[in-house]
């Protein structure tokens, strides 16, 4: 039996830059302990979380749970299901302290009904393999606390937007947790979930209710009216008065222009730009129309753009998808509206000014050995467009950034001025004649020129390298020569597999495909968060 670890041991393991800590953090961030992120999410399983299990077995379960909790609260879990799986795994451990810590963390880690349902499903799946129980007193208490700790109005909104997921519903959780509401407003919502609106109306309509109960009652009544109303004007009024959202509106009403116009007023900007094609196809947005004008104003609103923290890559992908005039799946087609395209284009350049600098020194290498017209896995845009956007982000945000284009035996520094357009940057990247791939070249260039670099980021179509030096070996030699603990990110934008990064070196990372999640992962990696 090992003695329990001291607080200094716990904090030391999870804060110091050790292999185990970073493997755990990578799992929490994107679902794999390895040094490779893929745009297609891998299935979550115990075999992918061996470091997490090892840390628990070494008596550090509570520290692991705290790391999960911190990761979620700080927004570092770019694939939230990874943290949910990790928490479920901690809650199924034989160690009582780890289990208790995991159940206490449920209220912080699970922010939505979707997440609490997903957590419960992971526990069910783990139960079979680990041959342990599930619906004990601890889980019942954690589920009950999750509902009771919610603000009643937030809870009413949540349970009417997401009623079931992953094979679970609110009724299931009420029944299995033996839920006892902490106050009258929560009791009202639980009754609505289990008995339906009619019984709630009968029980509360004639009573003298507290103010909070009155608010919840009015909100649930609005949801029910919208669900059953055949009058588009009434549905629009309910949306505007009570702030109802798209998930609470029946499918037949989502074909209505009037209903969409009401939803648009409060729709989050990230959601709005994803639905521009459908709204144009359904003629909700028309050339010169007042709604089109209003949407363009929202897209260009700098306060909204800064608040939503839309990354330039996300804006660019939305713009390219809209300009294409058809969906990637299905038969939806539309004629892009020039005003909307122009608004997205301006928003893209505005969003470049909102990215916060890291203060690191960058070399961004773009491999031109193969055609950059190939489509990126995970984003439906060309490789040259994705590379150009990221080059613009780094050169306009980070004061010390050098962009290089390279292929076999040739490395050409590129100067990108702040007034260059996306099209001009993309054209600049493909000027040099192409040869064979050699992903070590940007590192060798920095070494020969004795340029201190914190982060090397290489954009390529695939993983091949035919030079004299392996990029990982070249990086190690560079570190030794320059006495700089440089990091390396290799983005294989059109490949499903990479093998450049050394899995035992936490300062190296491979990315397969390229999407919005990859942008966040690079940011976390640059800041030593994973």
Short mmCIF file of C-alpha atoms in Angstrom, two decimals:
data_model
loop_
_atom_site.label_atom_id
_atom_site.label_comp_id
_atom_site.label_asym_id
_atom_site.label_seq_id
_atom_site.Cartn_x
_atom_site.Cartn_y
_atom_site.Cartn_z
CA UNK A 1 0.00 0.00 0.00
CA UNK A 2 1.44 3.37 -1.03
CA UNK A 3 1.17 6.28 1.43
CA UNK A 4 -1.19 9.03 0.21
CA UNK A 5 0.58 11.69 -1.90
CA UNK A 6 1.27 15.06 -0.33
CA UNK A 7 -0.38 18.22 -1.79
CA UNK A 8 3.00 19.24 -3.23
CA UNK A 9 3.25 15.91 -5.07
CA UNK A 10 -0.24 16.32 -6.50
CA UNK A 11 0.22 19.90 -7.67
CA UNK A 12 3.73 19.11 -8.86
CA UNK A 13 2.60 16.26 -11.11
CA UNK A 14 -0.17 18.17 -12.79
CA UNK A 15 1.53 21.53 -13.11
CA UNK A 16 5.09 20.57 -14.05
CA UNK A 17 5.91 19.90 -17.69
CA UNK A 18 6.05 16.12 -17.43
CA UNK A 19 4.97 13.56 -19.99
CA UNK A 20 2.13 12.12 -17.88
CA UNK A 21 0.57 15.52 -17.19
CA UNK A 22 0.62 16.53 -20.84
CA UNK A 23 -0.76 13.20 -22.01
CA UNK A 24 -3.65 13.65 -19.58
CA UNK A 25 -4.24 17.21 -20.77
CA UNK A 26 -4.24 16.17 -24.41
CA UNK A 27 -6.83 13.52 -23.70
CA UNK A 28 -9.02 16.08 -21.93
CA UNK A 29 -8.54 18.53 -24.78
CA UNK A 30 -9.17 16.35 -27.84
CA UNK A 31 -9.71 12.74 -26.75
CA UNK A 32 -6.29 11.20 -27.34
CA UNK A 33 -3.19 10.99 -25.17
CA UNK A 34 -1.04 10.83 -28.28
CA UNK A 35 0.68 13.63 -30.15
CA UNK A 36 -1.82 13.52 -33.03
CA UNK A 37 -5.11 15.37 -33.40
CA UNK A 38 -7.48 14.26 -36.18
CA UNK A 39 -10.42 16.29 -37.46
CA UNK A 40 -12.52 13.13 -37.29
CA UNK A 41 -13.10 12.46 -33.59
CA UNK A 42 -11.82 9.02 -32.49
CA UNK A 43 -14.09 6.79 -30.37
CA UNK A 44 -13.51 7.31 -26.65
CA UNK A 45 -12.41 4.20 -24.76
CA UNK A 46 -10.39 3.20 -21.70
CA UNK A 47 -7.53 2.14 -23.99
CA UNK A 48 -7.11 5.80 -24.98
CA UNK A 49 -6.93 6.99 -21.36
CA UNK A 50 -4.18 4.78 -19.92
CA UNK A 51 -2.28 7.69 -18.37
CA UNK A 52 -5.42 8.85 -16.59
CA UNK A 53 -5.93 5.38 -15.15
CA UNK A 54 -2.25 5.16 -14.17
CA UNK A 55 -2.43 8.46 -12.28
CA UNK A 56 -5.49 7.27 -10.38
CA UNK A 57 -3.76 4.01 -9.48
CA UNK A 58 -0.82 6.05 -8.16
CA UNK A 59 -3.14 7.83 -5.72
CA UNK A 60 -3.64 11.02 -7.74
CA UNK A 61 -7.32 10.56 -8.60
CA UNK A 62 -8.47 13.74 -6.85
CA UNK A 63 -5.83 15.77 -8.70
CA UNK A 64 -7.02 14.25 -11.99
CA UNK A 65 -10.62 15.25 -11.22
CA UNK A 66 -9.52 18.79 -10.38
CA UNK A 67 -7.65 18.95 -13.69
CA UNK A 68 -10.82 17.84 -15.52
CA UNK A 69 -12.85 20.47 -13.72
CA UNK A 70 -10.31 23.22 -14.40
CA UNK A 71 -10.01 22.23 -18.06
CA UNK A 72 -13.76 22.60 -18.57
CA UNK A 73 -14.18 25.83 -16.60
CA UNK A 74 -11.29 27.45 -18.49
CA UNK A 75 -12.71 26.37 -21.86
CA UNK A 76 -9.72 24.20 -22.82
CA UNK A 77 -11.72 21.01 -23.50
CA UNK A 78 -12.27 21.72 -27.20
CA UNK A 79 -14.02 18.35 -27.50
CA UNK A 80 -16.20 18.40 -24.36
CA UNK A 81 -17.03 14.69 -24.57
CA UNK A 82 -13.40 13.85 -23.74
CA UNK A 83 -13.68 15.54 -20.34
CA UNK A 84 -17.08 13.91 -19.76
CA UNK A 85 -15.64 10.48 -20.51
CA UNK A 86 -12.70 11.14 -18.18
CA UNK A 87 -15.05 12.23 -15.38
CA UNK A 88 -17.21 9.14 -15.91
CA UNK A 89 -14.10 6.98 -15.71
CA UNK A 90 -13.04 8.65 -12.44
CA UNK A 91 -16.51 8.13 -10.98
CA UNK A 92 -16.31 4.37 -11.68
CA UNK A 93 -13.01 3.85 -9.86
CA UNK A 94 -12.79 1.72 -6.70
CA UNK A 95 -10.99 4.55 -4.86
CA UNK A 96 -13.62 6.31 -2.72
CA UNK A 97 -11.87 9.70 -2.66
CA UNK A 98 -11.64 9.78 -6.46
CA UNK A 99 -15.30 8.80 -6.83
CA UNK A 100 -16.49 11.43 -4.36
CA UNK A 101 -14.42 14.13 -6.06
CA UNK A 102 -15.81 13.09 -9.47
CA UNK A 103 -19.42 13.29 -8.32
CA UNK A 104 -18.82 16.70 -6.71
CA UNK A 105 -17.42 17.94 -10.03
CA UNK A 106 -20.51 16.95 -12.06
CA UNK A 107 -22.25 20.29 -11.48
CA UNK A 108 -19.21 22.19 -12.86
CA UNK A 109 -18.27 19.89 -15.73
CA UNK A 110 -21.81 19.32 -17.07
CA UNK A 111 -23.17 22.67 -18.20
CA UNK A 112 -26.11 21.44 -20.29
CA UNK A 113 -28.62 18.56 -20.29
CA UNK A 114 -26.83 17.16 -23.32
CA UNK A 115 -23.66 16.84 -21.26
CA UNK A 116 -25.32 15.23 -18.25
CA UNK A 117 -26.99 12.70 -20.57
CA UNK A 118 -23.66 11.97 -22.26
CA UNK A 119 -21.92 11.52 -18.90
CA UNK A 120 -24.57 9.02 -17.76
CA UNK A 121 -24.23 7.07 -21.02
CA UNK A 122 -20.44 6.88 -20.64
CA UNK A 123 -20.94 5.54 -17.11
CA UNK A 124 -23.29 2.90 -18.47
CA UNK A 125 -20.78 1.83 -21.13
CA UNK A 126 -17.92 1.72 -18.61
CA UNK A 127 -20.01 -0.25 -16.14
CA UNK A 128 -20.08 -3.25 -18.47
CA UNK A 129 -16.31 -3.38 -18.93
CA UNK A 130 -15.38 -2.53 -15.35
CA UNK A 131 -18.00 -4.84 -13.80
CA UNK A 132 -19.16 -2.27 -11.27
CA UNK A 133 -22.43 -0.68 -10.27
CA UNK A 134 -23.83 2.58 -11.53
CA UNK A 135 -27.00 3.99 -9.97
CA UNK A 136 -25.79 4.15 -6.40
CA UNK A 137 -26.51 6.85 -3.84
CA UNK A 138 -23.59 9.01 -5.03
CA UNK A 139 -24.81 9.21 -8.64
CA UNK A 140 -28.41 9.81 -7.55
CA UNK A 141 -27.24 12.69 -5.35
CA UNK A 142 -25.02 14.15 -8.11
CA UNK A 143 -27.87 14.12 -10.64
CA UNK A 144 -30.33 15.62 -8.15
CA UNK A 145 -27.81 18.33 -7.24
CA UNK A 146 -27.29 19.12 -10.92
CA UNK A 147 -30.98 19.98 -11.32
CA UNK A 148 -31.33 21.68 -7.94
CA UNK A 149 -28.25 23.90 -8.39
CA UNK A 150 -29.52 25.35 -11.68
CA UNK A 151 -31.17 28.74 -11.82
CA UNK A 152 -34.87 27.86 -12.35
CA UNK A 153 -35.26 29.97 -15.49
CA UNK A 154 -32.05 28.57 -16.98
CA UNK A 155 -33.25 25.06 -16.10
CA UNK A 156 -36.62 25.68 -17.74
CA UNK A 157 -34.88 26.83 -20.91
CA UNK A 158 -32.48 23.88 -20.85
CA UNK A 159 -35.02 21.10 -20.37
CA UNK A 160 -37.28 22.44 -23.12
CA UNK A 161 -34.39 22.84 -25.61
CA UNK A 162 -32.78 19.44 -25.00
CA UNK A 163 -35.23 16.74 -23.91
CA UNK A 164 -33.16 13.66 -24.61
CA UNK A 165 -29.79 12.51 -25.93
CA UNK A 166 -27.54 9.43 -25.96
CA UNK A 167 -30.50 7.23 -25.09
CA UNK A 168 -31.45 9.19 -21.93
CA UNK A 169 -34.22 11.66 -21.12
CA UNK A 170 -35.04 13.92 -18.21
CA UNK A 171 -37.81 11.50 -17.21
CA UNK A 172 -35.21 8.71 -16.96
CA UNK A 173 -32.98 10.79 -14.72
CA UNK A 174 -35.89 11.87 -12.52
CA UNK A 175 -36.96 8.27 -12.02
CA UNK A 176 -33.51 6.83 -11.38
CA UNK A 177 -32.20 9.63 -9.16
CA UNK A 178 -35.29 9.76 -6.91
CA UNK A 179 -35.17 13.51 -7.42
CA UNK A 180 -36.37 15.73 -4.56
CA UNK A 181 -36.65 19.38 -5.69
CA UNK A 182 -34.91 21.96 -3.51
CA UNK A 183 -37.48 24.73 -4.07
CA UNK A 184 -40.91 25.39 -5.52
CA UNK A 185 -39.65 26.60 -8.90
CA UNK A 186 -37.58 23.44 -9.47
CA UNK A 187 -40.54 21.37 -8.25
CA UNK A 188 -42.67 23.01 -10.94
CA UNK A 189 -40.13 22.12 -13.64
CA UNK A 190 -39.83 18.52 -12.41
CA UNK A 191 -43.60 18.18 -12.47
CA UNK A 192 -43.61 19.53 -16.02
CA UNK A 193 -40.99 16.96 -17.05
CA UNK A 194 -42.69 13.99 -15.43
CA UNK A 195 -46.40 14.84 -15.67
CA UNK A 196 -46.70 17.27 -18.56
CA UNK A 197 -48.14 20.76 -18.98
CA UNK A 198 -51.77 19.93 -18.27
CA UNK A 199 -51.13 18.74 -14.73
CA UNK A 200 -48.80 21.69 -14.08
CA UNK A 201 -51.47 24.11 -15.27
CA UNK A 202 -54.09 22.50 -13.05
CA UNK A 203 -51.80 22.51 -10.03
CA UNK A 204 -50.54 26.11 -10.33
CA UNK A 205 -53.08 28.13 -12.31
CA UNK A 206 -55.26 29.09 -9.36
CA UNK A 207 -52.52 29.31 -6.70
CA UNK A 208 -50.84 32.39 -5.26
CA UNK A 209 -47.34 31.66 -6.53
CA UNK A 210 -43.98 33.24 -5.66
CA UNK A 211 -42.50 35.57 -8.30
CA UNK A 212 -39.91 33.03 -9.46
CA UNK A 213 -42.57 30.37 -9.96
CA UNK A 214 -44.72 32.86 -11.91
CA UNK A 215 -41.81 33.52 -14.29
CA UNK A 216 -41.12 29.83 -14.87
CA UNK A 217 -44.81 29.12 -15.31
CA UNK A 218 -45.16 31.87 -17.92
CA UNK A 219 -42.11 30.62 -19.79
CA UNK A 220 -43.30 27.00 -19.90
CA UNK A 221 -46.73 28.16 -21.03
CA UNK A 222 -45.10 30.08 -23.90
CA UNK A 223 -43.15 26.96 -24.93
CA UNK A 224 -46.37 24.92 -24.93
CA UNK A 225 -48.28 27.52 -26.91
CA UNK A 226 -45.52 27.67 -29.53
CA UNK A 227 -45.54 23.88 -29.72
CA UNK A 228 -49.25 23.65 -30.50
CA UNK A 229 -50.07 26.95 -32.22
CA UNK A 230 -50.95 26.99 -35.91
CA UNK A 231 -50.74 30.80 -36.01
CA UNK A 232 -47.35 32.05 -37.28
CA UNK A 233 -47.99 35.52 -35.87
CA UNK A 234 -48.60 34.07 -32.41
CA UNK A 235 -45.41 31.98 -32.58
CA UNK A 236 -43.43 35.03 -33.63
CA UNK A 237 -44.88 37.01 -30.72
CA UNK A 238 -43.98 34.23 -28.27
CA UNK A 239 -40.41 34.14 -29.59
CA UNK A 240 -40.00 37.89 -29.24
CA UNK A 241 -41.65 38.15 -25.80
CA UNK A 242 -40.10 35.11 -24.12
CA UNK A 243 -36.86 34.65 -26.03
CA UNK A 244 -37.72 31.21 -27.37
CA UNK A 245 -35.02 29.60 -29.51
CA UNK A 246 -34.90 27.51 -32.65
CA UNK A 247 -34.76 24.20 -30.74
CA UNK A 248 -38.09 24.99 -29.06
CA UNK A 249 -39.97 25.68 -32.30
CA UNK A 250 -41.78 22.99 -34.25
CA UNK A 251 -40.33 21.96 -37.61
CA UNK A 252 -43.35 23.18 -39.60
CA UNK A 253 -42.92 26.70 -38.17
CA UNK A 254 -39.25 26.76 -39.16
CA UNK A 255 -40.42 27.04 -42.76
CA UNK A 256 -42.04 30.38 -41.94
CA UNK A 257 -40.27 33.62 -42.89
CA UNK A 258 -41.97 35.46 -40.04
CA UNK A 259 -40.78 32.92 -37.47
CA UNK A 260 -37.20 33.05 -38.77
CA UNK A 261 -37.24 36.85 -38.68
CA UNK A 262 -38.15 36.69 -35.00
CA UNK A 263 -35.47 34.08 -34.24
CA UNK A 264 -32.79 36.10 -36.00
CA UNK A 265 -33.01 39.01 -33.57
CA UNK A 266 -31.37 37.08 -30.72
CA UNK A 267 -29.69 34.23 -32.60
CA UNK A 268 -25.99 33.86 -31.66
CA UNK A 269 -23.72 35.11 -34.42
CA UNK A 270 -21.92 31.76 -34.78
CA UNK A 271 -25.28 30.02 -35.34
CA UNK A 272 -26.53 32.75 -37.66
CA UNK A 273 -23.64 32.55 -40.12
CA UNK A 274 -24.06 28.77 -40.32
CA UNK A 275 -27.68 29.17 -41.47
CA UNK A 276 -27.21 31.92 -44.03
CA UNK A 277 -27.53 29.46 -46.93
CA UNK A 278 -30.84 28.03 -45.71
CA UNK A 279 -32.25 31.49 -45.03
CA UNK A 280 -31.29 32.62 -48.54
CA UNK A 281 -32.71 29.43 -50.10
CA UNK A 282 -35.99 29.95 -48.19
CA UNK A 283 -36.08 33.60 -49.35
CA UNK A 284 -35.94 34.91 -45.81
CA UNK A 285 -32.94 36.89 -46.96
CA UNK A 286 -33.65 38.72 -50.21
CA UNK A 287 -31.55 41.23 -52.16
CA UNK A 288 -32.06 44.68 -50.68
CA UNK A 289 -34.49 43.38 -48.04
CA UNK A 290 -34.69 44.90 -44.56
CA UNK A 291 -33.86 41.57 -42.91
CA UNK A 292 -30.80 41.15 -45.11
CA UNK A 293 -29.69 44.63 -44.13
CA UNK A 294 -30.27 43.88 -40.43
CA UNK A 295 -28.26 40.66 -40.62
CA UNK A 296 -25.38 42.39 -42.38
CA UNK A 297 -25.35 44.99 -39.60
CA UNK A 298 -25.16 42.22 -36.98
CA UNK A 299 -22.34 40.44 -38.81
CA UNK A 300 -20.37 43.72 -38.92
CA UNK A 301 -21.11 44.74 -35.33
CA UNK A 302 -17.64 44.87 -33.73
CA UNK A 303 -19.03 44.53 -30.19
CA UNK A 304 -20.88 41.34 -31.10
CA UNK A 305 -17.89 40.03 -33.05
CA UNK A 306 -15.59 40.58 -30.08
CA UNK A 307 -18.06 39.15 -27.57
CA UNK A 308 -18.63 35.96 -29.54
CA UNK A 309 -14.86 35.60 -30.14
CA UNK A 310 -15.37 34.28 -33.65
CA UNK A 311 -12.00 33.24 -35.02
CA UNK A 312 -11.10 34.48 -38.53
CA UNK A 313 -10.90 30.86 -39.71
CA UNK A 314 -14.55 30.29 -38.70
CA UNK A 315 -15.69 33.44 -40.49
CA UNK A 316 -13.74 32.47 -43.61
CA UNK A 317 -15.22 28.95 -43.68
CA UNK A 318 -18.74 30.37 -43.30
CA UNK A 319 -18.07 32.82 -46.13
CA UNK A 320 -16.68 30.13 -48.47
CA UNK A 321 -19.59 27.80 -47.71
CA UNK A 322 -22.11 30.56 -48.40
CA UNK A 323 -20.40 31.65 -51.63
CA UNK A 324 -20.48 28.05 -52.87
CA UNK A 325 -24.30 28.27 -53.23
CA UNK A 326 -25.12 24.73 -52.10
CA UNK A 327 -24.81 22.56 -49.00
CA UNK A 328 -22.16 19.89 -48.70
CA UNK A 329 -24.86 17.39 -47.87
CA UNK A 330 -28.40 17.26 -49.18
CA UNK A 331 -29.94 19.17 -52.06
CA UNK A 332 -30.18 22.66 -50.59
CA UNK A 333 -29.18 25.35 -53.12
CA UNK A 334 -29.24 29.15 -53.11
CA UNK A 335 -27.99 32.17 -55.00
CA UNK A 336 -25.51 33.99 -52.72
CA UNK A 337 -26.50 37.54 -51.86
CA UNK A 338 -23.75 40.04 -52.67
CA UNK A 339 -24.43 42.15 -49.58
CA UNK A 340 -24.12 39.13 -47.27
CA UNK A 341 -20.87 38.02 -48.95
CA UNK A 342 -19.49 41.52 -48.58
CA UNK A 343 -20.48 41.64 -44.89
CA UNK A 344 -18.77 38.29 -44.21
CA UNK A 345 -15.68 39.47 -46.04
CA UNK A 346 -15.46 42.63 -43.92
CA UNK A 347 -16.15 40.61 -40.76
CA UNK A 348 -13.24 38.34 -41.64
CA UNK A 349 -10.80 41.25 -41.68
CA UNK A 350 -12.35 42.72 -38.52
CA UNK A 351 -11.97 39.39 -36.72
CA UNK A 352 -8.23 39.38 -37.51
CA UNK A 353 -7.89 42.39 -35.20
CA UNK A 354 -9.64 40.58 -32.33
CA UNK A 355 -7.18 37.67 -32.01
CA UNK A 356 -5.08 38.08 -28.87
CA UNK A 357 -1.30 37.75 -29.29
CA UNK A 358 0.68 35.13 -27.36
CA UNK A 359 4.00 37.01 -27.48
CA UNK A 360 5.82 33.98 -28.92
CA UNK A 361 8.28 33.90 -31.84
CA UNK A 362 6.90 32.01 -34.85
CA UNK A 363 8.11 30.47 -38.08
CA UNK A 364 5.18 29.42 -40.27
CA UNK A 365 6.18 27.13 -43.11
CA UNK A 366 3.88 26.38 -46.05
CA UNK A 367 4.76 23.27 -48.06
CA UNK A 368 4.20 23.92 -51.77
CA UNK A 369 5.49 20.55 -52.99
CA UNK A 370 1.97 19.42 -53.86
CA UNK A 371 -1.08 21.21 -55.19
CA UNK A 372 -2.65 23.39 -52.49
CA UNK A 373 -5.99 23.31 -54.32
CA UNK A 374 -6.91 20.07 -52.51
CA UNK A 375 -9.83 20.27 -50.09
CA UNK A 376 -8.94 20.28 -46.39
CA UNK A 377 -10.34 17.42 -44.32
CA UNK A 378 -12.87 18.80 -41.86
CA UNK A 379 -13.46 22.27 -43.36
CA UNK A 380 -14.49 22.05 -47.06
CA UNK A 381 -12.06 24.80 -48.12
CA UNK A 382 -8.85 24.54 -50.14
CA UNK A 383 -5.52 23.93 -48.45
CA UNK A 384 -4.09 27.19 -49.78
CA UNK A 385 -7.05 29.15 -48.34
CA UNK A 386 -6.66 27.53 -44.91
CA UNK A 387 -2.88 28.14 -44.92
CA UNK A 388 -3.33 31.73 -46.08
CA UNK A 389 -5.81 32.51 -43.30
CA UNK A 390 -3.51 31.12 -40.62
CA UNK A 391 -0.54 33.01 -42.06
CA UNK A 392 -2.58 36.21 -41.87
CA UNK A 393 -3.58 35.45 -38.28
CA UNK A 394 0.02 34.97 -37.14
CA UNK A 395 1.59 37.83 -39.11
CA UNK A 396 -1.07 40.33 -38.02
CA UNK A 397 -1.22 39.17 -34.40
CA UNK A 398 2.30 38.13 -33.43
CA UNK A 399 5.05 40.74 -33.72
CA UNK A 400 7.79 38.18 -34.43
CA UNK A 401 6.52 35.93 -37.26
CA UNK A 402 8.37 34.73 -40.34
CA UNK A 403 6.42 33.01 -43.12
CA UNK A 404 8.32 30.60 -45.39
CA UNK A 405 7.24 28.66 -48.45
CA UNK A 406 9.30 25.56 -49.12
CA UNK A 407 9.75 22.40 -51.17
CA UNK A 408 12.72 20.13 -51.93
CA UNK A 409 15.92 22.12 -51.47
CA UNK A 410 14.21 25.50 -51.53
CA UNK A 411 13.08 27.79 -48.73
CA UNK A 412 11.76 31.23 -49.66
CA UNK A 413 10.89 33.85 -47.01
CA UNK A 414 7.60 35.60 -47.75
CA UNK A 415 6.69 39.11 -46.63
CA UNK A 416 2.98 39.61 -45.96
CA UNK A 417 1.90 43.19 -45.36
CA UNK A 418 -1.15 44.04 -43.19
CA UNK A 419 -3.00 45.58 -46.15
CA UNK A 420 -2.90 42.38 -48.25
CA UNK A 421 -6.19 40.62 -48.97
CA UNK A 422 -6.79 36.90 -48.44
CA UNK A 423 -6.59 36.36 -52.20
CA UNK A 424 -3.26 38.22 -52.41
CA UNK A 425 -1.79 36.22 -49.53
CA UNK A 426 -2.91 32.93 -51.12
CA UNK A 427 -1.31 33.99 -54.44
CA UNK A 428 1.93 34.87 -52.65
CA UNK A 429 2.13 31.39 -51.13
CA UNK A 430 2.04 29.58 -54.48
CA UNK A 431 4.47 31.71 -56.47
CA UNK A 432 7.49 29.45 -56.00
CA UNK A 433 7.86 26.35 -58.27
CA UNK A 434 7.14 23.10 -56.46
CA UNK A 435 9.48 20.17 -55.78
CA UNK A 436 9.31 17.27 -53.31
CA UNK A 437 8.20 17.56 -49.69
CA UNK A 438 10.80 18.15 -46.98
CA UNK A 439 9.13 19.24 -43.74
CA UNK A 440 12.47 19.73 -41.99
CA UNK A 441 13.41 22.67 -44.22
CA UNK A 442 11.86 25.50 -42.13
CA UNK A 443 13.72 24.22 -39.05
CA UNK A 444 17.01 23.88 -40.96
CA UNK A 445 16.52 27.40 -42.36
CA UNK A 446 16.06 28.82 -38.85
CA UNK A 447 19.15 26.95 -37.66
CA UNK A 448 21.33 28.16 -40.53
CA UNK A 449 20.15 31.74 -40.02
CA UNK A 450 20.44 31.43 -36.22
CA UNK A 451 16.92 32.73 -35.81
CA UNK A 452 15.42 32.11 -32.34
CA UNK A 453 12.00 30.50 -32.69
CA UNK A 454 9.50 29.41 -30.03
CA UNK A 455 6.99 27.75 -32.36
CA UNK A 456 7.43 26.14 -35.78
CA UNK A 457 4.09 25.60 -37.55
CA UNK A 458 4.20 23.69 -40.82
CA UNK A 459 1.26 23.41 -43.21
CA UNK A 460 1.46 20.53 -45.67
CA UNK A 461 -0.93 18.30 -47.62
CA UNK A 462 0.51 15.07 -46.30
CA UNK A 463 3.13 13.60 -44.00
CA UNK A 464 5.88 12.69 -46.45
CA UNK A 465 9.39 14.07 -46.06
CA UNK A 466 12.32 13.17 -48.31
CA UNK A 467 15.12 15.34 -47.00
CA UNK A 468 18.30 14.35 -45.17
CA UNK A 469 16.84 15.15 -41.73
CA UNK A 470 13.77 13.90 -39.95
CA UNK A 471 11.84 17.02 -38.78
CA UNK A 472 11.80 15.75 -35.19
CA UNK A 473 15.55 15.17 -35.26
CA UNK A 474 16.09 18.55 -36.93
CA UNK A 475 14.12 20.20 -34.13
CA UNK A 476 16.19 18.50 -31.43
CA UNK A 477 19.42 19.64 -33.13
CA UNK A 478 18.02 23.17 -33.44
CA UNK A 479 17.11 23.26 -29.74
CA UNK A 480 20.62 22.18 -28.78
CA UNK A 481 22.29 24.71 -31.05
CA UNK A 482 20.06 27.68 -30.15
CA UNK A 483 19.33 26.75 -26.51
CA UNK A 484 15.64 27.36 -27.17
CA UNK A 485 12.96 24.84 -26.16
CA UNK A 486 11.14 25.22 -29.46
CA UNK A 487 7.86 23.51 -30.30
CA UNK A 488 6.74 21.97 -33.58
CA UNK A 489 3.23 21.67 -35.06
CA UNK A 490 2.82 19.83 -38.36
CA UNK A 491 -0.61 20.23 -40.01
CA UNK A 492 -1.27 17.57 -42.67
CA UNK A 493 -4.36 19.27 -44.03
CA UNK A 494 -5.50 16.52 -46.40
CA UNK A 495 -4.28 13.40 -44.61
CA UNK A 496 -5.87 11.07 -42.05
CA UNK A 497 -2.57 10.04 -40.52
CA UNK A 498 0.74 11.68 -39.53
CA UNK A 499 3.87 10.27 -37.89
CA UNK A 500 6.28 13.20 -37.64
CA UNK A 501 5.83 14.23 -33.99
CA UNK A 502 7.73 12.22 -31.37
CA UNK A 503 4.99 10.82 -29.09
CA UNK A 504 7.31 11.10 -26.07
CA UNK A 505 8.10 14.77 -26.72
CA UNK A 506 5.25 16.96 -25.47
CA UNK A 507 6.68 19.88 -27.49
CA UNK A 508 5.63 18.23 -30.77
CA UNK A 509 2.15 17.88 -32.23
CA UNK A 510 0.67 16.45 -35.44
CA UNK A 511 -2.68 17.66 -36.82
CA UNK A 512 -4.58 15.64 -39.45
CA UNK A 513 -7.08 17.71 -41.41
CA UNK A 514 -7.83 21.24 -40.28
CA UNK A 515 -10.94 22.67 -38.65
CA UNK A 516 -11.99 25.21 -36.02
CA UNK A 517 -11.07 22.78 -33.24
CA UNK A 518 -7.54 22.54 -34.65
CA UNK A 519 -7.22 26.32 -34.29
CA UNK A 520 -8.04 26.08 -30.57
CA UNK A 521 -5.67 23.15 -30.13
CA UNK A 522 -2.79 25.11 -31.67
CA UNK A 523 -3.60 28.02 -29.36
CA UNK A 524 -3.58 25.76 -26.28
CA UNK A 525 -0.38 24.08 -27.46
CA UNK A 526 1.40 27.41 -28.00
CA UNK A 527 0.48 28.53 -24.47
CA UNK A 528 1.73 25.27 -22.87
CA UNK A 529 -1.81 24.29 -21.85
CA UNK A 530 -1.62 20.85 -23.50
#
